[in-house]
Amino acid sequence: MRNHLAEEVLNEDMLQLMKSYQNSLINGDVLNSAIDLLQQTSKLITVFRDPRPVTDIHDARLNILNNALDWFNNWRNEIKQIKKTPKELEWMLPSIKCLDDVESMIVVFTRVCRIHITEFKGRGVYPSRFNSDLAENIFCQQRGLYNGNSTNPNYHVYCNTMNSVILGQTTKSRARKSNAGLPTTDPYSFHVDVPLSKKKKTLCRI
């Protein structure tokens, strides 16, 4: 629900609405910064909602993502140059975690696309299906097993602990991780509690 709300206030429709509202104001320049932000967020939403696969490293959508990342980084660097207290500077930017998530999502997606396209010619990555948890969960496994920051485990060490998909697993996760959905059936279970076919009613003859 929160994701849908964020998209509705940051997508292309909100950008057009804000531009129309700006034109109705006497001093519409006060909305220039808000419109600049919406121009970048609407591009991100459009790209990551696109069902078409990225099959070429020169795909225009990758350039759009890199340009958006440059805009956010320039914004962050510009705020750092302002001589104010750290508390005042915090109010001039989204949270550090939010900016880091935006940067991580763009960087991981573009690099996954480059690796995948190089290794598997003719196959692509679907932006609308991409989830940063795909990469994040693997790093969590590395950090969590055997004090991973010290021992540097390889894939052979932690592959057995990777969560697997259960047959019949629901896609609804109730705010959990993407690989921790609620199972609707037991794995490889063929037990059925109800009869496969209903019994037909028969009339008793006297």
PDB file of C-alpha atoms in Angstrom:
ATOM      1  CA  MET A   1       0.000   0.000   0.000  1.00  0.00           C
ATOM      2  CA  ARG A   2       2.821   2.396   0.851  1.00  0.00           C
ATOM      3  CA  ASN A   3       4.525   1.673  -2.472  1.00  0.00           C
ATOM      4  CA  HIS A   4       1.360   2.467  -4.413  1.00  0.00           C
ATOM      5  CA  LEU A   5       0.898   5.704  -2.479  1.00  0.00           C
ATOM      6  CA  ALA A   6       4.496   6.735  -3.164  1.00  0.00           C
ATOM      7  CA  GLU A   7       4.053   6.052  -6.867  1.00  0.00           C
ATOM      8  CA  GLU A   8       0.859   8.080  -7.044  1.00  0.00           C
ATOM      9  CA  VAL A   9       2.509  11.180  -5.567  1.00  0.00           C
ATOM     10  CA  LEU A  10       5.757  10.853  -7.560  1.00  0.00           C
ATOM     11  CA  ASN A  11       4.694   9.570 -10.990  1.00  0.00           C
ATOM     12  CA  GLU A  12       4.073  11.225 -14.361  1.00  0.00           C
ATOM     13  CA  ASP A  13       0.472  12.119 -13.519  1.00  0.00           C
ATOM     14  CA  MET A  14       1.548  14.082 -10.453  1.00  0.00           C
ATOM     15  CA  LEU A  15       4.208  15.844 -12.534  1.00  0.00           C
ATOM     16  CA  GLN A  16       1.614  17.014 -15.059  1.00  0.00           C
ATOM     17  CA  LEU A  17      -0.736  18.041 -12.260  1.00  0.00           C
ATOM     18  CA  MET A  18       1.991  20.087 -10.578  1.00  0.00           C
ATOM     19  CA  LYS A  19       2.874  21.814 -13.860  1.00  0.00           C
ATOM     20  CA  SER A  20      -0.768  22.741 -14.395  1.00  0.00           C
ATOM     21  CA  TYR A  21      -0.982  24.069 -10.854  1.00  0.00           C
ATOM     22  CA  GLN A  22       2.196  26.098 -11.405  1.00  0.00           C
ATOM     23  CA  ASN A  23       0.683  27.756 -14.466  1.00  0.00           C
ATOM     24  CA  SER A  24      -2.306  28.863 -12.400  1.00  0.00           C
ATOM     25  CA  LEU A  25      -0.153  30.686  -9.837  1.00  0.00           C
ATOM     26  CA  ILE A  26       1.029  34.275 -10.044  1.00  0.00           C
ATOM     27  CA  ASN A  27       4.467  33.317  -8.738  1.00  0.00           C
ATOM     28  CA  GLY A  28       4.810  29.780 -10.038  1.00  0.00           C
ATOM     29  CA  ASP A  29       8.590  29.767  -9.695  1.00  0.00           C
ATOM     30  CA  VAL A  30       8.234  28.607  -6.089  1.00  0.00           C
ATOM     31  CA  LEU A  31       7.395  25.139  -7.451  1.00  0.00           C
ATOM     32  CA  ASN A  32      10.437  24.809  -9.712  1.00  0.00           C
ATOM     33  CA  SER A  33      12.364  22.623  -7.267  1.00  0.00           C
ATOM     34  CA  ALA A  34       9.373  20.359  -6.614  1.00  0.00           C
ATOM     35  CA  ILE A  35       8.841  19.936 -10.349  1.00  0.00           C
ATOM     36  CA  ASP A  36      12.533  19.134 -10.846  1.00  0.00           C
ATOM     37  CA  LEU A  37      12.222  16.365  -8.251  1.00  0.00           C
ATOM     38  CA  LEU A  38       9.056  14.990  -9.860  1.00  0.00           C
ATOM     39  CA  GLN A  39      10.750  14.925 -13.248  1.00  0.00           C
ATOM     40  CA  GLN A  40      13.361  12.544 -11.856  1.00  0.00           C
ATOM     41  CA  THR A  41      11.067  10.363  -9.742  1.00  0.00           C
ATOM     42  CA  SER A  42       8.553   9.995 -12.576  1.00  0.00           C
ATOM     43  CA  LYS A  43      11.342   8.700 -14.817  1.00  0.00           C
ATOM     44  CA  LEU A  44      12.366   6.130 -12.212  1.00  0.00           C
ATOM     45  CA  ILE A  45       8.794   4.901 -11.807  1.00  0.00           C
ATOM     46  CA  THR A  46       8.261   4.741 -15.567  1.00  0.00           C
ATOM     47  CA  VAL A  47      11.413   2.675 -16.090  1.00  0.00           C
ATOM     48  CA  PHE A  48      10.833   0.237 -13.235  1.00  0.00           C
ATOM     49  CA  ARG A  49       7.198  -0.272 -14.276  1.00  0.00           C
ATOM     50  CA  ASP A  50       8.177  -1.061 -17.860  1.00  0.00           C
ATOM     51  CA  PRO A  51       7.386  -4.727 -18.714  1.00  0.00           C
ATOM     52  CA  ARG A  52       9.736  -4.740 -21.722  1.00  0.00           C
ATOM     53  CA  PRO A  53      13.107  -6.455 -21.133  1.00  0.00           C
ATOM     54  CA  VAL A  54      16.439  -4.656 -21.347  1.00  0.00           C
ATOM     55  CA  THR A  55      18.390  -6.647 -23.945  1.00  0.00           C
ATOM     56  CA  ASP A  56      21.035  -4.107 -24.960  1.00  0.00           C
ATOM     57  CA  ILE A  57      23.607  -2.315 -22.815  1.00  0.00           C
ATOM     58  CA  HIS A  58      22.910   0.799 -24.904  1.00  0.00           C
ATOM     59  CA  ASP A  59      19.219   0.770 -23.978  1.00  0.00           C
ATOM     60  CA  ALA A  60      17.947   4.324 -23.479  1.00  0.00           C
ATOM     61  CA  ARG A  61      16.355   3.353 -20.165  1.00  0.00           C
ATOM     62  CA  LEU A  62      19.769   2.668 -18.640  1.00  0.00           C
ATOM     63  CA  ASN A  63      20.876   6.166 -19.618  1.00  0.00           C
ATOM     64  CA  ILE A  64      17.718   7.577 -18.026  1.00  0.00           C
ATOM     65  CA  LEU A  65      18.539   5.805 -14.769  1.00  0.00           C
ATOM     66  CA  ASN A  66      22.150   6.984 -14.786  1.00  0.00           C
ATOM     67  CA  ASN A  67      21.083  10.577 -15.450  1.00  0.00           C
ATOM     68  CA  ALA A  68      18.589  10.397 -12.584  1.00  0.00           C
ATOM     69  CA  LEU A  69      21.306   9.043 -10.297  1.00  0.00           C
ATOM     70  CA  ASP A  70      23.610  11.913 -11.279  1.00  0.00           C
ATOM     71  CA  TRP A  71      20.831  14.375 -10.450  1.00  0.00           C
ATOM     72  CA  PHE A  72      20.339  12.943  -6.954  1.00  0.00           C
ATOM     73  CA  ASN A  73      24.098  12.873  -6.311  1.00  0.00           C
ATOM     74  CA  ASN A  74      24.470  16.482  -7.462  1.00  0.00           C
ATOM     75  CA  TRP A  75      21.600  17.472  -5.193  1.00  0.00           C
ATOM     76  CA  ARG A  76      23.288  15.796  -2.232  1.00  0.00           C
ATOM     77  CA  ASN A  77      26.648  17.422  -2.995  1.00  0.00           C
ATOM     78  CA  GLU A  78      25.035  20.827  -3.434  1.00  0.00           C
ATOM     79  CA  ILE A  79      23.432  20.647   0.002  1.00  0.00           C
ATOM     80  CA  LYS A  80      26.764  19.674   1.569  1.00  0.00           C
ATOM     81  CA  GLN A  81      28.268  22.968   0.388  1.00  0.00           C
ATOM     82  CA  ILE A  82      25.712  25.030   2.326  1.00  0.00           C
ATOM     83  CA  LYS A  83      27.058  26.361   5.622  1.00  0.00           C
ATOM     84  CA  LYS A  84      24.369  25.386   8.093  1.00  0.00           C
ATOM     85  CA  THR A  85      24.031  23.056  11.037  1.00  0.00           C
ATOM     86  CA  PRO A  86      23.732  19.313  10.310  1.00  0.00           C
ATOM     87  CA  LYS A  87      20.181  19.370  11.652  1.00  0.00           C
ATOM     88  CA  GLU A  88      19.171  22.112   9.233  1.00  0.00           C
ATOM     89  CA  LEU A  89      20.805  20.283   6.329  1.00  0.00           C
ATOM     90  CA  GLU A  90      18.771  17.162   7.096  1.00  0.00           C
ATOM     91  CA  TRP A  91      15.559  19.060   6.350  1.00  0.00           C
ATOM     92  CA  MET A  92      16.832  19.967   2.871  1.00  0.00           C
ATOM     93  CA  LEU A  93      17.121  16.365   1.661  1.00  0.00           C
ATOM     94  CA  PRO A  94      15.227  13.093   1.854  1.00  0.00           C
ATOM     95  CA  SER A  95      16.573  10.730   4.474  1.00  0.00           C
ATOM     96  CA  ILE A  96      20.032   9.274   3.914  1.00  0.00           C
ATOM     97  CA  LYS A  97      18.505   5.786   3.839  1.00  0.00           C
ATOM     98  CA  CYS A  98      16.104   6.840   1.092  1.00  0.00           C
ATOM     99  CA  LEU A  99      18.885   8.306  -1.034  1.00  0.00           C
ATOM    100  CA  ASP A 100      21.044   5.233  -0.471  1.00  0.00           C
ATOM    101  CA  ASP A 101      18.159   2.974  -1.523  1.00  0.00           C
ATOM    102  CA  VAL A 102      17.657   4.979  -4.716  1.00  0.00           C
ATOM    103  CA  GLU A 103      21.357   4.791  -5.528  1.00  0.00           C
ATOM    104  CA  SER A 104      21.540   1.080  -4.702  1.00  0.00           C
ATOM    105  CA  MET A 105      18.509   0.238  -6.831  1.00  0.00           C
ATOM    106  CA  ILE A 106      19.856   2.059  -9.880  1.00  0.00           C
ATOM    107  CA  VAL A 107      23.460   0.856  -9.565  1.00  0.00           C
ATOM    108  CA  VAL A 108      22.505  -2.776  -8.918  1.00  0.00           C
ATOM    109  CA  PHE A 109      19.986  -2.866 -11.760  1.00  0.00           C
ATOM    110  CA  THR A 110      22.327  -1.352 -14.348  1.00  0.00           C
ATOM    111  CA  ARG A 111      25.184  -3.666 -13.382  1.00  0.00           C
ATOM    112  CA  VAL A 112      22.963  -6.749 -13.336  1.00  0.00           C
ATOM    113  CA  CYS A 113      21.786  -5.804 -16.824  1.00  0.00           C
ATOM    114  CA  ARG A 114      25.343  -5.455 -18.097  1.00  0.00           C
ATOM    115  CA  ILE A 115      26.448  -8.773 -16.588  1.00  0.00           C
ATOM    116  CA  HIS A 116      23.345 -10.641 -17.739  1.00  0.00           C
ATOM    117  CA  ILE A 117      23.424  -9.266 -21.278  1.00  0.00           C
ATOM    118  CA  THR A 118      27.139 -10.051 -21.584  1.00  0.00           C
ATOM    119  CA  GLU A 119      26.806 -13.615 -20.301  1.00  0.00           C
ATOM    120  CA  PHE A 120      23.494 -14.488 -21.964  1.00  0.00           C
ATOM    121  CA  LYS A 121      23.259 -13.019 -25.433  1.00  0.00           C
ATOM    122  CA  GLY A 122      19.739 -12.257 -26.599  1.00  0.00           C
ATOM    123  CA  ARG A 123      18.231 -12.469 -23.123  1.00  0.00           C
ATOM    124  CA  GLY A 124      17.210  -9.485 -21.079  1.00  0.00           C
ATOM    125  CA  VAL A 125      16.239  -8.270 -17.628  1.00  0.00           C
ATOM    126  CA  TYR A 126      12.676  -7.101 -16.995  1.00  0.00           C
ATOM    127  CA  PRO A 127      12.637  -3.814 -15.038  1.00  0.00           C
ATOM    128  CA  SER A 128       9.095  -4.383 -13.754  1.00  0.00           C
ATOM    129  CA  ARG A 129      10.141  -7.719 -12.218  1.00  0.00           C
ATOM    130  CA  PHE A 130      13.382  -6.526 -10.681  1.00  0.00           C
ATOM    131  CA  ASN A 131      13.625  -6.311  -6.906  1.00  0.00           C
ATOM    132  CA  SER A 132      16.634  -5.049  -4.988  1.00  0.00           C
ATOM    133  CA  ASP A 133      16.076  -7.856  -2.463  1.00  0.00           C
ATOM    134  CA  LEU A 134      17.394 -10.296  -5.068  1.00  0.00           C
ATOM    135  CA  ALA A 135      20.855  -8.887  -4.494  1.00  0.00           C
ATOM    136  CA  GLU A 136      20.369  -7.733  -0.913  1.00  0.00           C
ATOM    137  CA  ASN A 137      19.372 -11.167   0.389  1.00  0.00           C
ATOM    138  CA  ILE A 138      22.582 -12.725  -0.910  1.00  0.00           C
ATOM    139  CA  PHE A 139      24.693 -10.076   0.812  1.00  0.00           C
ATOM    140  CA  CYS A 140      22.748 -10.648   4.031  1.00  0.00           C
ATOM    141  CA  GLN A 141      23.597 -14.339   3.817  1.00  0.00           C
ATOM    142  CA  GLN A 142      27.264 -13.480   3.405  1.00  0.00           C
ATOM    143  CA  ARG A 143      27.283 -11.123   6.379  1.00  0.00           C
ATOM    144  CA  GLY A 144      25.290 -13.410   8.639  1.00  0.00           C
ATOM    145  CA  LEU A 145      26.977 -16.780   8.161  1.00  0.00           C
ATOM    146  CA  TYR A 146      30.153 -17.549  10.075  1.00  0.00           C
ATOM    147  CA  ASN A 147      30.840 -13.851  10.642  1.00  0.00           C
ATOM    148  CA  GLY A 148      31.034 -13.316   6.894  1.00  0.00           C
ATOM    149  CA  ASN A 149      32.873  -9.987   7.062  1.00  0.00           C
ATOM    150  CA  SER A 150      35.895 -11.807   8.498  1.00  0.00           C
ATOM    151  CA  THR A 151      35.864 -15.183   6.782  1.00  0.00           C
ATOM    152  CA  ASN A 152      34.674 -14.056   3.314  1.00  0.00           C
ATOM    153  CA  PRO A 153      32.563 -17.155   2.519  1.00  0.00           C
ATOM    154  CA  ASN A 154      32.017 -18.061  -1.118  1.00  0.00           C
ATOM    155  CA  TYR A 155      28.800 -19.256  -2.733  1.00  0.00           C
ATOM    156  CA  HIS A 156      29.618 -22.907  -2.040  1.00  0.00           C
ATOM    157  CA  VAL A 157      29.611 -22.161   1.695  1.00  0.00           C
ATOM    158  CA  TYR A 158      26.270 -20.398   1.990  1.00  0.00           C
ATOM    159  CA  CYS A 159      24.287 -21.816  -0.964  1.00  0.00           C
ATOM    160  CA  ASN A 160      22.689 -24.551   1.174  1.00  0.00           C
ATOM    161  CA  THR A 161      21.088 -21.983   3.477  1.00  0.00           C
ATOM    162  CA  MET A 162      19.461 -19.978   0.693  1.00  0.00           C
ATOM    163  CA  ASN A 163      15.677 -19.990   1.046  1.00  0.00           C
ATOM    164  CA  SER A 164      13.860 -22.031  -1.574  1.00  0.00           C
ATOM    165  CA  VAL A 165      10.420 -21.463  -3.043  1.00  0.00           C
ATOM    166  CA  ILE A 166       7.705 -23.750  -1.685  1.00  0.00           C
ATOM    167  CA  LEU A 167       5.293 -25.261  -4.179  1.00  0.00           C
ATOM    168  CA  GLY A 168       2.000 -23.413  -3.940  1.00  0.00           C
ATOM    169  CA  GLN A 169       3.553 -20.470  -2.112  1.00  0.00           C
ATOM    170  CA  THR A 170       1.456 -17.324  -2.135  1.00  0.00           C
ATOM    171  CA  THR A 171       2.821 -14.104  -3.632  1.00  0.00           C
ATOM    172  CA  LYS A 172       1.560 -12.054  -0.687  1.00  0.00           C
ATOM    173  CA  SER A 173       4.294 -11.545   1.888  1.00  0.00           C
ATOM    174  CA  ARG A 174       2.574  -9.241   4.425  1.00  0.00           C
ATOM    175  CA  ALA A 175       5.476  -6.781   4.669  1.00  0.00           C
ATOM    176  CA  ARG A 176       8.046  -9.569   4.858  1.00  0.00           C
ATOM    177  CA  LYS A 177      11.018 -10.218   2.630  1.00  0.00           C
ATOM    178  CA  SER A 178      10.289 -11.282  -0.919  1.00  0.00           C
ATOM    179  CA  ASN A 179      11.525 -14.818  -0.236  1.00  0.00           C
ATOM    180  CA  ALA A 180       9.497 -15.268   2.966  1.00  0.00           C
ATOM    181  CA  GLY A 181       5.936 -15.534   1.705  1.00  0.00           C
ATOM    182  CA  LEU A 182       3.248 -17.396   3.575  1.00  0.00           C
ATOM    183  CA  PRO A 183       3.043 -21.013   2.339  1.00  0.00           C
ATOM    184  CA  THR A 184      -0.375 -22.190   1.236  1.00  0.00           C
ATOM    185  CA  THR A 185       0.658 -25.830   0.831  1.00  0.00           C
ATOM    186  CA  ASP A 186       3.281 -28.131   2.245  1.00  0.00           C
ATOM    187  CA  PRO A 187       6.194 -28.849  -0.107  1.00  0.00           C
ATOM    188  CA  TYR A 188       5.721 -32.026  -2.119  1.00  0.00           C
ATOM    189  CA  SER A 189       2.576 -32.897  -0.175  1.00  0.00           C
ATOM    190  CA  PHE A 190      -0.103 -34.863  -1.974  1.00  0.00           C
ATOM    191  CA  HIS A 191      -2.455 -35.241   0.981  1.00  0.00           C
ATOM    192  CA  VAL A 192      -5.955 -33.936   0.295  1.00  0.00           C
ATOM    193  CA  ASP A 193      -8.409 -33.268   3.119  1.00  0.00           C
ATOM    194  CA  VAL A 194     -11.490 -33.176   0.906  1.00  0.00           C
ATOM    195  CA  PRO A 195     -12.742 -35.713  -1.649  1.00  0.00           C
ATOM    196  CA  LEU A 196     -11.626 -35.100  -5.207  1.00  0.00           C
ATOM    197  CA  SER A 197     -15.201 -35.316  -6.484  1.00  0.00           C
ATOM    198  CA  LYS A 198     -18.461 -34.650  -4.729  1.00  0.00           C
ATOM    199  CA  LYS A 199     -20.749 -37.577  -4.100  1.00  0.00           C
ATOM    200  CA  LYS A 200     -23.946 -37.436  -6.068  1.00  0.00           C
ATOM    201  CA  LYS A 201     -27.155 -37.421  -4.136  1.00  0.00           C
ATOM    202  CA  THR A 202     -29.328 -40.469  -4.746  1.00  0.00           C
ATOM    203  CA  LEU A 203     -33.028 -40.768  -4.113  1.00  0.00           C
ATOM    204  CA  CYS A 204     -34.061 -43.590  -1.857  1.00  0.00           C
ATOM    205  CA  ARG A 205     -36.745 -45.772  -3.367  1.00  0.00           C
ATOM    206  CA  ILE A 206     -39.343 -47.285  -1.055  1.00  0.00           C
TER     207      ILE A 206
END
